[in-house]
Amino acid sequence: MSHIIWNKRYETMPEKRKAELQLEKLKRMVRRIYDKVPFYKKAMDEAGVKPRDIHKLSDISKLPFTTKDDLAANYPFGMFASPMKDIVRIHSSSGTTGKPKVGAYTKEDIRLWAELMARTFTCAGVTRKDVIQNAYGYGLFTGGLGAHYGAERIGATVIPISGGNTKRQILVMQDFGSTVLCSTPSYALHLFEAAEEAGVDIRQLDLRVGVFGAEMWSEKMREQIESKTGITAIDIYGLTELIGPGVASECLEKNHLHVFDDHFIPEVIDPETLEPLPPGEKGELVFTNVSRKAFPILRYRTRDITALHPEPCPCGRTHVRMERVTGRSDDMLIVRGVNVYPSQIESVIMGIQGVEPHYQIVVDRQKSMDTLEIWLEVSEQLFSDEIRELEKLEARIRQELESVLLIGTRIKLVEPKTIQRSEGKAVRIVDKRNI
Amino acid sequence: MVRQISVFLENKSGRLAEITRIIGEAGVNIRALSVADTSDFGVLRFIASDTDKALEALKAAGVTATATRVIAAEAPDRPGGLASLLQVLSDNGVNVEYLYAFFHKSGQNAVVILRVEDKEKTLDIFEKNGIKVLTPEEVYTV
């Protein structure tokens, strides 16, 4: 496989040189936020650590964490490290789980972001010859503009179609000859399904790559998208708090995501003890963005569950790699005392041949007993006119889930389109418990 | 062989009314029907006057519906009529997945719709035992 690399100097930097660069940037960043952001001065004073105490990279663990709650307490502009006159743009998350998270960018930050998304596209094998259909939402959400600037940076042709309007997406894909689709994976699946219904065969079109992010998805879902459409589906990672998309990306090896660690220093910690974990061990991902000017963030607890792998990748990049995010330390469901990650359920469902991933996880409590129900839409491929066959299917899924989750579940077969489709992020979990 | 339409139904009120309304609005007549159910879901099976038209209308409405080939056989309309037909199958080791019956408007006989594992074998057995099997046209235009 031939790999192209956008920025060889930084993306293939030898480990030792990179560690020096990270330390240098970390020291500079910590000094700056101590001086400019009252929240960080207070937090560091309380932790008894001063900027001069950072001598080596591992000293990062002396520094305090930043959480979602800290951002909410300083909403909207309390965490900015640059004066408004230097800030050229503000983005914000949807705020579905509390106060929206607000991020600011200087001109320099926007340039950095474009560079990071240029790296991301190049990781996915996208070049200036490609036509990129950017179906991430444009607006306050970082996805649309983030991907847009990166696509322009590599010199590709951008179609800024934004999210939604599936019919038009399909029409544009056919008529404009899009070769790359950027969207959430669940929306991509929705779009491909709608195309199929409309009698459009994606395999006959020019589309060859999907750059999918902004929500969790599984390896099984990738297999399904790829076998359905013949495209290469690449997982990318980012969050508003750090910069937006462009924090990490898979290369064509599709074996973990390269973290652009010359700008984002990753750590994995035990979410209970908060102690750093060694490479390869799963825990909560923590990031420090050492380059961003307007919105630097110190040891941010992402709540995403992953593991880090420092071994080199055949593509030549020396960035540390993170595993595909398989769960959230706060989305994790505790059902009858057992930790359940929705991604585990998804892997099982996607593994049942013929089942399309339209499902919903419903947690409830009946007479002080937690119940876990999986609603599954019965597609034509799944349907049998014999009740016995349908009951066998339910039993098979239930048994597989039980062997993975170690708790009992109930499978409920429902009619197509019962579960609400998502144009953006999928709502897979309904927790009706009132605890 | 006769084509039967099977529809996946959730057990919720008004669902059957909705499905039959779709079929009616497509100008299709229901010749015979049966519903099998569990506590959560059911399967509606029916013979339509126009199978393709009914399928098209149901799919357009987003309903999960498939066509299955079934056998329509005549059973004498008298006590023990169905039993004698089933005895023939039982004697020859044929398992019936499900069946339902309706009356022929003009004839003296009842029509039994059968789903079996081995259709060819069943047709042979019926022929050897003098049991009349109806053609699709005969059933669709009852």
mmCIF file with all atom_site columns, C-alpha atoms in Angstrom, chain A residues 207-392:
data_model
loop_
_atom_site.group_PDB
_atom_site.id
_atom_site.type_symbol
_atom_site.label_atom_id
_atom_site.label_alt_id
_atom_site.label_comp_id
_atom_site.label_asym_id
_atom_site.label_entity_id
_atom_site.label_seq_id
_atom_site.pdbx_PDB_ins_code
_atom_site.Cartn_x
_atom_site.Cartn_y
_atom_site.Cartn_z
_atom_site.occupancy
_atom_site.B_iso_or_equiv
_atom_site.pdbx_formal_charge
_atom_site.auth_seq_id
_atom_site.auth_comp_id
_atom_site.auth_asym_id
_atom_site.auth_atom_id
_atom_site.pdbx_PDB_model_num
ATOM 1   C CA . LEU A 1 207 ? -17.328 7.710   -4.531 1.00 0.00 ? 207 LEU A CA 1
ATOM 2   C CA . ARG A 1 208 ? -14.252 5.933   -3.155 1.00 0.00 ? 208 ARG A CA 1
ATOM 3   C CA . VAL A 1 209 ? -13.555 7.215   0.368  1.00 0.00 ? 209 VAL A CA 1
ATOM 4   C CA . GLY A 1 210 ? -15.628 8.056   3.434  1.00 0.00 ? 210 GLY A CA 1
ATOM 5   C CA . VAL A 1 211 ? -14.126 10.266  6.151  1.00 0.00 ? 211 VAL A CA 1
ATOM 6   C CA . PHE A 1 212 ? -16.351 9.528   9.103  1.00 0.00 ? 212 PHE A CA 1
ATOM 7   C CA . GLY A 1 213 ? -16.269 10.933  12.616 1.00 0.00 ? 213 GLY A CA 1
ATOM 8   C CA . ALA A 1 214 ? -18.057 12.915  15.345 1.00 0.00 ? 214 ALA A CA 1
ATOM 9   C CA . GLU A 1 215 ? -19.624 9.812   16.869 1.00 0.00 ? 215 GLU A CA 1
ATOM 10  C CA . MET A 1 216 ? -18.686 6.344   18.018 1.00 0.00 ? 216 MET A CA 1
ATOM 11  C CA . TRP A 1 217 ? -18.943 3.503   15.541 1.00 0.00 ? 217 TRP A CA 1
ATOM 12  C CA . SER A 1 218 ? -17.678 -0.045  15.377 1.00 0.00 ? 218 SER A CA 1
ATOM 13  C CA . GLU A 1 219 ? -15.450 -2.154  13.171 1.00 0.00 ? 219 GLU A CA 1
ATOM 14  C CA . LYS A 1 220 ? -18.518 -4.153  12.175 1.00 0.00 ? 220 LYS A CA 1
ATOM 15  C CA . MET A 1 221 ? -20.242 -0.984  11.026 1.00 0.00 ? 221 MET A CA 1
ATOM 16  C CA . ARG A 1 222 ? -17.201 -0.163  8.906  1.00 0.00 ? 222 ARG A CA 1
ATOM 17  C CA . GLU A 1 223 ? -17.349 -3.622  7.325  1.00 0.00 ? 223 GLU A CA 1
ATOM 18  C CA . GLN A 1 224 ? -21.003 -3.119  6.576  1.00 0.00 ? 224 GLN A CA 1
ATOM 19  C CA . ILE A 1 225 ? -20.486 0.300   4.961  1.00 0.00 ? 225 ILE A CA 1
ATOM 20  C CA . GLU A 1 226 ? -17.532 -0.925  2.927  1.00 0.00 ? 226 GLU A CA 1
ATOM 21  C CA . SER A 1 227 ? -19.175 -4.108  1.673  1.00 0.00 ? 227 SER A CA 1
ATOM 22  C CA . LYS A 1 228 ? -22.382 -2.265  0.826  1.00 0.00 ? 228 LYS A CA 1
ATOM 23  C CA . THR A 1 229 ? -20.709 0.515   -1.145 1.00 0.00 ? 229 THR A CA 1
ATOM 24  C CA . GLY A 1 230 ? -17.203 -0.620  -2.059 1.00 0.00 ? 230 GLY A CA 1
ATOM 25  C CA . ILE A 1 231 ? -15.692 2.555   -0.547 1.00 0.00 ? 231 ILE A CA 1
ATOM 26  C CA . THR A 1 232 ? -12.858 2.846   1.992  1.00 0.00 ? 232 THR A CA 1
ATOM 27  C CA . ALA A 1 233 ? -14.261 4.082   5.310  1.00 0.00 ? 233 ALA A CA 1
ATOM 28  C CA . ILE A 1 234 ? -11.809 5.988   7.540  1.00 0.00 ? 234 ILE A CA 1
ATOM 29  C CA . ASP A 1 235 ? -12.381 6.810   11.208 1.00 0.00 ? 235 ASP A CA 1
ATOM 30  C CA . ILE A 1 236 ? -11.368 10.284  12.357 1.00 0.00 ? 236 ILE A CA 1
ATOM 31  C CA . TYR A 1 237 ? -11.439 11.792  15.825 1.00 0.00 ? 237 TYR A CA 1
ATOM 32  C CA . GLY A 1 238 ? -11.717 15.215  17.325 1.00 0.00 ? 238 GLY A CA 1
ATOM 33  C CA . LEU A 1 239 ? -13.620 17.350  19.777 1.00 0.00 ? 239 LEU A CA 1
ATOM 34  C CA . THR A 1 240 ? -14.685 20.959  20.047 1.00 0.00 ? 240 THR A CA 1
ATOM 35  C CA . GLU A 1 241 ? -12.775 21.397  23.298 1.00 0.00 ? 241 GLU A CA 1
ATOM 36  C CA . LEU A 1 242 ? -9.462  20.588  21.599 1.00 0.00 ? 242 LEU A CA 1
ATOM 37  C CA . ILE A 1 243 ? -9.982  22.151  18.141 1.00 0.00 ? 243 ILE A CA 1
ATOM 38  C CA . GLY A 1 244 ? -12.726 20.148  16.369 1.00 0.00 ? 244 GLY A CA 1
ATOM 39  C CA . PRO A 1 245 ? -12.002 17.328  13.916 1.00 0.00 ? 245 PRO A CA 1
ATOM 40  C CA . GLY A 1 246 ? -8.298  16.913  13.185 1.00 0.00 ? 246 GLY A CA 1
ATOM 41  C CA . VAL A 1 247 ? -7.037  15.544  16.491 1.00 0.00 ? 247 VAL A CA 1
ATOM 42  C CA . ALA A 1 248 ? -6.438  11.995  15.233 1.00 0.00 ? 248 ALA A CA 1
ATOM 43  C CA . SER A 1 249 ? -7.077  9.983   12.109 1.00 0.00 ? 249 SER A CA 1
ATOM 44  C CA . GLU A 1 250 ? -6.674  6.504   10.745 1.00 0.00 ? 250 GLU A CA 1
ATOM 45  C CA . CYS A 1 251 ? -4.354  6.032   7.804  1.00 0.00 ? 251 CYS A CA 1
ATOM 46  C CA . LEU A 1 252 ? -5.112  3.512   5.056  1.00 0.00 ? 252 LEU A CA 1
ATOM 47  C CA . GLU A 1 253 ? -3.748  0.735   7.295  1.00 0.00 ? 253 GLU A CA 1
ATOM 48  C CA . LYS A 1 254 ? -6.960  1.235   9.329  1.00 0.00 ? 254 LYS A CA 1
ATOM 49  C CA . ASN A 1 255 ? -5.164  0.056   12.403 1.00 0.00 ? 255 ASN A CA 1
ATOM 50  C CA . HIS A 1 256 ? -5.806  2.634   15.175 1.00 0.00 ? 256 HIS A CA 1
ATOM 51  C CA . LEU A 1 257 ? -5.830  6.423   14.770 1.00 0.00 ? 257 LEU A CA 1
ATOM 52  C CA . HIS A 1 258 ? -2.698  8.557   14.531 1.00 0.00 ? 258 HIS A CA 1
ATOM 53  C CA . VAL A 1 259 ? -2.847  11.271  17.180 1.00 0.00 ? 259 VAL A CA 1
ATOM 54  C CA . PHE A 1 260 ? -1.275  14.477  15.911 1.00 0.00 ? 260 PHE A CA 1
ATOM 55  C CA . ASP A 1 261 ? 0.805   14.507  19.054 1.00 0.00 ? 261 ASP A CA 1
ATOM 56  C CA . ASP A 1 262 ? 3.070   17.382  18.110 1.00 0.00 ? 262 ASP A CA 1
ATOM 57  C CA . HIS A 1 263 ? -0.015  19.502  18.969 1.00 0.00 ? 263 HIS A CA 1
ATOM 58  C CA . PHE A 1 264 ? -2.077  17.292  21.288 1.00 0.00 ? 264 PHE A CA 1
ATOM 59  C CA . ILE A 1 265 ? -0.334  15.370  24.078 1.00 0.00 ? 265 ILE A CA 1
ATOM 60  C CA . PRO A 1 266 ? -2.432  12.310  24.901 1.00 0.00 ? 266 PRO A CA 1
ATOM 61  C CA . GLU A 1 267 ? -2.558  10.365  28.159 1.00 0.00 ? 267 GLU A CA 1
ATOM 62  C CA . VAL A 1 268 ? -4.723  7.453   29.241 1.00 0.00 ? 268 VAL A CA 1
ATOM 63  C CA . ILE A 1 269 ? -5.776  7.359   32.877 1.00 0.00 ? 269 ILE A CA 1
ATOM 64  C CA . ASP A 1 270 ? -7.792  5.098   35.123 1.00 0.00 ? 270 ASP A CA 1
ATOM 65  C CA . PRO A 1 271 ? -11.103 6.996   35.412 1.00 0.00 ? 271 PRO A CA 1
ATOM 66  C CA . GLU A 1 272 ? -11.462 5.919   39.066 1.00 0.00 ? 272 GLU A CA 1
ATOM 67  C CA . THR A 1 273 ? -7.982  6.475   40.508 1.00 0.00 ? 273 THR A CA 1
ATOM 68  C CA . LEU A 1 274 ? -6.941  9.129   37.909 1.00 0.00 ? 274 LEU A CA 1
ATOM 69  C CA . GLU A 1 275 ? -3.520  7.455   37.705 1.00 0.00 ? 275 GLU A CA 1
ATOM 70  C CA . PRO A 1 276 ? -1.800  7.299   34.273 1.00 0.00 ? 276 PRO A CA 1
ATOM 71  C CA . LEU A 1 277 ? -1.988  3.879   32.603 1.00 0.00 ? 277 LEU A CA 1
ATOM 72  C CA . PRO A 1 278 ? 0.815   2.222   30.600 1.00 0.00 ? 278 PRO A CA 1
ATOM 73  C CA . PRO A 1 279 ? 0.609   1.936   26.779 1.00 0.00 ? 279 PRO A CA 1
ATOM 74  C CA . GLY A 1 280 ? -1.873  -0.658  25.533 1.00 0.00 ? 280 GLY A CA 1
ATOM 75  C CA . GLU A 1 281 ? -4.118  -0.442  28.592 1.00 0.00 ? 281 GLU A CA 1
ATOM 76  C CA . LYS A 1 282 ? -7.655  0.812   28.204 1.00 0.00 ? 282 LYS A CA 1
ATOM 77  C CA . GLY A 1 283 ? -8.780  3.826   30.151 1.00 0.00 ? 283 GLY A CA 1
ATOM 78  C CA . GLU A 1 284 ? -10.002 7.387   29.803 1.00 0.00 ? 284 GLU A CA 1
ATOM 79  C CA . LEU A 1 285 ? -8.314  9.557   27.205 1.00 0.00 ? 285 LEU A CA 1
ATOM 80  C CA . VAL A 1 286 ? -6.881  12.863  28.429 1.00 0.00 ? 286 VAL A CA 1
ATOM 81  C CA . PHE A 1 287 ? -5.554  15.575  26.136 1.00 0.00 ? 287 PHE A CA 1
ATOM 82  C CA . THR A 1 288 ? -3.448  18.705  26.476 1.00 0.00 ? 288 THR A CA 1
ATOM 83  C CA . ASN A 1 289 ? -3.487  20.895  23.358 1.00 0.00 ? 289 ASN A CA 1
ATOM 84  C CA . VAL A 1 290 ? -0.111  22.597  23.522 1.00 0.00 ? 290 VAL A CA 1
ATOM 85  C CA . SER A 1 291 ? -0.331  24.653  20.333 1.00 0.00 ? 291 SER A CA 1
ATOM 86  C CA . ARG A 1 292 ? -3.705  26.354  20.341 1.00 0.00 ? 292 ARG A CA 1
ATOM 87  C CA . LYS A 1 293 ? -3.534  30.020  21.294 1.00 0.00 ? 293 LYS A CA 1
ATOM 88  C CA . ALA A 1 294 ? -7.078  31.193  22.006 1.00 0.00 ? 294 ALA A CA 1
ATOM 89  C CA . PHE A 1 295 ? -8.275  28.045  23.743 1.00 0.00 ? 295 PHE A CA 1
ATOM 90  C CA . PRO A 1 296 ? -5.474  26.014  25.308 1.00 0.00 ? 296 PRO A CA 1
ATOM 91  C CA . ILE A 1 297 ? -6.754  23.231  27.523 1.00 0.00 ? 297 ILE A CA 1
ATOM 92  C CA . LEU A 1 298 ? -4.818  21.394  30.197 1.00 0.00 ? 298 LEU A CA 1
ATOM 93  C CA . ARG A 1 299 ? -5.254  17.654  30.738 1.00 0.00 ? 299 ARG A CA 1
ATOM 94  C CA . TYR A 1 300 ? -8.809  17.607  29.491 1.00 0.00 ? 300 TYR A CA 1
ATOM 95  C CA . ARG A 1 301 ? -10.764 14.516  30.501 1.00 0.00 ? 301 ARG A CA 1
ATOM 96  C CA . THR A 1 302 ? -12.497 13.498  27.276 1.00 0.00 ? 302 THR A CA 1
ATOM 97  C CA . ARG A 1 303 ? -14.489 10.628  28.890 1.00 0.00 ? 303 ARG A CA 1
ATOM 98  C CA . ASP A 1 304 ? -13.659 8.581   25.786 1.00 0.00 ? 304 ASP A CA 1
ATOM 99  C CA . ILE A 1 305 ? -12.374 5.071   26.478 1.00 0.00 ? 305 ILE A CA 1
ATOM 100 C CA . THR A 1 306 ? -9.338  3.961   24.455 1.00 0.00 ? 306 THR A CA 1
ATOM 101 C CA . ALA A 1 307 ? -5.747  2.708   24.675 1.00 0.00 ? 307 ALA A CA 1
ATOM 102 C CA . LEU A 1 308 ? -2.538  4.193   23.231 1.00 0.00 ? 308 LEU A CA 1
ATOM 103 C CA . HIS A 1 309 ? -0.007  2.361   21.062 1.00 0.00 ? 309 HIS A CA 1
ATOM 104 C CA . PRO A 1 310 ? 3.419   3.945   20.573 1.00 0.00 ? 310 PRO A CA 1
ATOM 105 C CA . GLU A 1 311 ? 4.752   1.282   18.169 1.00 0.00 ? 311 GLU A CA 1
ATOM 106 C CA . PRO A 1 312 ? 5.509   2.622   14.662 1.00 0.00 ? 312 PRO A CA 1
ATOM 107 C CA . CYS A 1 313 ? 2.951   2.179   11.884 1.00 0.00 ? 313 CYS A CA 1
ATOM 108 C CA . PRO A 1 314 ? 3.827   0.717   8.460  1.00 0.00 ? 314 PRO A CA 1
ATOM 109 C CA . CYS A 1 315 ? 2.672   4.003   6.904  1.00 0.00 ? 315 CYS A CA 1
ATOM 110 C CA . GLY A 1 316 ? 5.777   5.730   8.247  1.00 0.00 ? 316 GLY A CA 1
ATOM 111 C CA . ARG A 1 317 ? 4.073   8.111   10.663 1.00 0.00 ? 317 ARG A CA 1
ATOM 112 C CA . THR A 1 318 ? 5.590   8.196   14.126 1.00 0.00 ? 318 THR A CA 1
ATOM 113 C CA . HIS A 1 319 ? 2.512   9.617   15.852 1.00 0.00 ? 319 HIS A CA 1
ATOM 114 C CA . VAL A 1 320 ? 1.291   7.573   18.773 1.00 0.00 ? 320 VAL A CA 1
ATOM 115 C CA . ARG A 1 321 ? -1.882  5.734   17.817 1.00 0.00 ? 321 ARG A CA 1
ATOM 116 C CA . MET A 1 322 ? -5.115  5.524   19.786 1.00 0.00 ? 322 MET A CA 1
ATOM 117 C CA . GLU A 1 323 ? -7.597  2.689   19.451 1.00 0.00 ? 323 GLU A CA 1
ATOM 118 C CA . ARG A 1 324 ? -10.984 3.386   17.964 1.00 0.00 ? 324 ARG A CA 1
ATOM 119 C CA . VAL A 1 325 ? -13.062 4.818   20.828 1.00 0.00 ? 325 VAL A CA 1
ATOM 120 C CA . THR A 1 326 ? -15.157 1.951   22.159 1.00 0.00 ? 326 THR A CA 1
ATOM 121 C CA . GLY A 1 327 ? -17.066 3.637   24.917 1.00 0.00 ? 327 GLY A CA 1
ATOM 122 C CA . ARG A 1 328 ? -17.492 6.654   27.144 1.00 0.00 ? 328 ARG A CA 1
ATOM 123 C CA . SER A 1 329 ? -16.743 6.643   30.809 1.00 0.00 ? 329 SER A CA 1
ATOM 124 C CA . ASP A 1 330 ? -19.928 8.711   31.266 1.00 0.00 ? 330 ASP A CA 1
ATOM 125 C CA . ASP A 1 331 ? -22.129 7.021   28.598 1.00 0.00 ? 331 ASP A CA 1
ATOM 126 C CA . MET A 1 332 ? -21.367 3.728   30.164 1.00 0.00 ? 332 MET A CA 1
ATOM 127 C CA . LEU A 1 333 ? -24.546 2.149   31.408 1.00 0.00 ? 333 LEU A CA 1
ATOM 128 C CA . ILE A 1 334 ? -24.605 0.326   34.679 1.00 0.00 ? 334 ILE A CA 1
ATOM 129 C CA . VAL A 1 335 ? -27.291 -2.315  34.412 1.00 0.00 ? 335 VAL A CA 1
ATOM 130 C CA . ARG A 1 336 ? -27.819 -4.536  37.430 1.00 0.00 ? 336 ARG A CA 1
ATOM 131 C CA . GLY A 1 337 ? -24.374 -3.495  38.585 1.00 0.00 ? 337 GLY A CA 1
ATOM 132 C CA . VAL A 1 338 ? -22.656 -4.520  35.359 1.00 0.00 ? 338 VAL A CA 1
ATOM 133 C CA . ASN A 1 339 ? -20.806 -2.030  33.142 1.00 0.00 ? 339 ASN A CA 1
ATOM 134 C CA . VAL A 1 340 ? -22.330 -2.032  29.677 1.00 0.00 ? 340 VAL A CA 1
ATOM 135 C CA . TYR A 1 341 ? -20.804 -0.085  26.786 1.00 0.00 ? 341 TYR A CA 1
ATOM 136 C CA . PRO A 1 342 ? -23.285 0.531   23.973 1.00 0.00 ? 342 PRO A CA 1
ATOM 137 C CA . SER A 1 343 ? -20.510 -0.287  21.477 1.00 0.00 ? 343 SER A CA 1
ATOM 138 C CA . GLN A 1 344 ? -20.486 -3.883  22.735 1.00 0.00 ? 344 GLN A CA 1
ATOM 139 C CA . ILE A 1 345 ? -24.145 -4.177  21.853 1.00 0.00 ? 345 ILE A CA 1
ATOM 140 C CA . GLU A 1 346 ? -23.558 -2.645  18.454 1.00 0.00 ? 346 GLU A CA 1
ATOM 141 C CA . SER A 1 347 ? -20.811 -5.158  17.582 1.00 0.00 ? 347 SER A CA 1
ATOM 142 C CA . VAL A 1 348 ? -23.134 -8.051  18.291 1.00 0.00 ? 348 VAL A CA 1
ATOM 143 C CA . ILE A 1 349 ? -26.011 -6.582  16.318 1.00 0.00 ? 349 ILE A CA 1
ATOM 144 C CA . MET A 1 350 ? -23.841 -5.764  13.334 1.00 0.00 ? 350 MET A CA 1
ATOM 145 C CA . GLY A 1 351 ? -22.510 -9.309  13.414 1.00 0.00 ? 351 GLY A CA 1
ATOM 146 C CA . ILE A 1 352 ? -25.909 -10.849 12.788 1.00 0.00 ? 352 ILE A CA 1
ATOM 147 C CA . GLN A 1 353 ? -26.011 -11.276 9.067  1.00 0.00 ? 353 GLN A CA 1
ATOM 148 C CA . GLY A 1 354 ? -28.700 -9.303  7.354  1.00 0.00 ? 354 GLY A CA 1
ATOM 149 C CA . VAL A 1 355 ? -29.402 -7.062  10.304 1.00 0.00 ? 355 VAL A CA 1
ATOM 150 C CA . GLU A 1 356 ? -29.097 -3.403  9.522  1.00 0.00 ? 356 GLU A CA 1
ATOM 151 C CA . PRO A 1 357 ? -27.950 -1.341  12.420 1.00 0.00 ? 357 PRO A CA 1
ATOM 152 C CA . HIS A 1 358 ? -31.277 0.223   13.231 1.00 0.00 ? 358 HIS A CA 1
ATOM 153 C CA . TYR A 1 359 ? -31.623 -0.543  16.845 1.00 0.00 ? 359 TYR A CA 1
ATOM 154 C CA . GLN A 1 360 ? -32.203 1.181   20.123 1.00 0.00 ? 360 GLN A CA 1
ATOM 155 C CA . ILE A 1 361 ? -31.072 0.275   23.604 1.00 0.00 ? 361 ILE A CA 1
ATOM 156 C CA . VAL A 1 362 ? -33.812 0.810   26.162 1.00 0.00 ? 362 VAL A CA 1
ATOM 157 C CA . VAL A 1 363 ? -32.936 0.637   29.838 1.00 0.00 ? 363 VAL A CA 1
ATOM 158 C CA . ASP A 1 364 ? -35.731 0.658   32.377 1.00 0.00 ? 364 ASP A CA 1
ATOM 159 C CA . ARG A 1 365 ? -36.359 -0.302  35.959 1.00 0.00 ? 365 ARG A CA 1
ATOM 160 C CA . GLN A 1 366 ? -39.269 -2.520  36.917 1.00 0.00 ? 366 GLN A CA 1
ATOM 161 C CA . LYS A 1 367 ? -39.878 -3.271  40.597 1.00 0.00 ? 367 LYS A CA 1
ATOM 162 C CA . SER A 1 368 ? -36.327 -2.188  41.486 1.00 0.00 ? 368 SER A CA 1
ATOM 163 C CA . MET A 1 369 ? -34.900 -4.483  38.812 1.00 0.00 ? 369 MET A CA 1
ATOM 164 C CA . ASP A 1 370 ? -33.046 -3.024  35.826 1.00 0.00 ? 370 ASP A CA 1
ATOM 165 C CA . THR A 1 371 ? -34.161 -4.230  32.414 1.00 0.00 ? 371 THR A CA 1
ATOM 166 C CA . LEU A 1 372 ? -32.177 -4.011  29.204 1.00 0.00 ? 372 LEU A CA 1
ATOM 167 C CA . GLU A 1 373 ? -34.164 -4.119  25.996 1.00 0.00 ? 373 GLU A CA 1
ATOM 168 C CA . ILE A 1 374 ? -32.802 -4.021  22.479 1.00 0.00 ? 374 ILE A CA 1
ATOM 169 C CA . TRP A 1 375 ? -35.267 -2.863  19.860 1.00 0.00 ? 375 TRP A CA 1
ATOM 170 C CA . LEU A 1 376 ? -34.450 -4.137  16.412 1.00 0.00 ? 376 LEU A CA 1
ATOM 171 C CA . GLU A 1 377 ? -36.152 -3.153  13.207 1.00 0.00 ? 377 GLU A CA 1
ATOM 172 C CA . VAL A 1 378 ? -37.226 -6.121  11.088 1.00 0.00 ? 378 VAL A CA 1
ATOM 173 C CA . SER A 1 379 ? -35.982 -5.530  7.567  1.00 0.00 ? 379 SER A CA 1
ATOM 174 C CA . GLU A 1 380 ? -37.010 -7.704  4.638  1.00 0.00 ? 380 GLU A CA 1
ATOM 175 C CA . GLN A 1 381 ? -33.743 -9.658  4.867  1.00 0.00 ? 381 GLN A CA 1
ATOM 176 C CA . LEU A 1 382 ? -34.483 -10.495 8.491  1.00 0.00 ? 382 LEU A CA 1
ATOM 177 C CA . PHE A 1 383 ? -38.124 -11.296 8.084  1.00 0.00 ? 383 PHE A CA 1
ATOM 178 C CA . SER A 1 384 ? -39.457 -14.801 7.877  1.00 0.00 ? 384 SER A CA 1
ATOM 179 C CA . ASP A 1 385 ? -43.141 -15.595 7.614  1.00 0.00 ? 385 ASP A CA 1
ATOM 180 C CA . GLU A 1 386 ? -42.635 -18.336 10.147 1.00 0.00 ? 386 GLU A CA 1
ATOM 181 C CA . ILE A 1 387 ? -42.950 -17.212 13.749 1.00 0.00 ? 387 ILE A CA 1
ATOM 182 C CA . ARG A 1 388 ? -40.547 -19.968 14.739 1.00 0.00 ? 388 ARG A CA 1
ATOM 183 C CA . GLU A 1 389 ? -37.758 -18.461 12.630 1.00 0.00 ? 389 GLU A CA 1
ATOM 184 C CA . LEU A 1 390 ? -38.295 -15.009 14.080 1.00 0.00 ? 390 LEU A CA 1
ATOM 185 C CA . GLU A 1 391 ? -38.189 -16.421 17.583 1.00 0.00 ? 391 GLU A CA 1
ATOM 186 C CA . LYS A 1 392 ? -34.983 -18.272 16.716 1.00 0.00 ? 392 LYS A CA 1
#
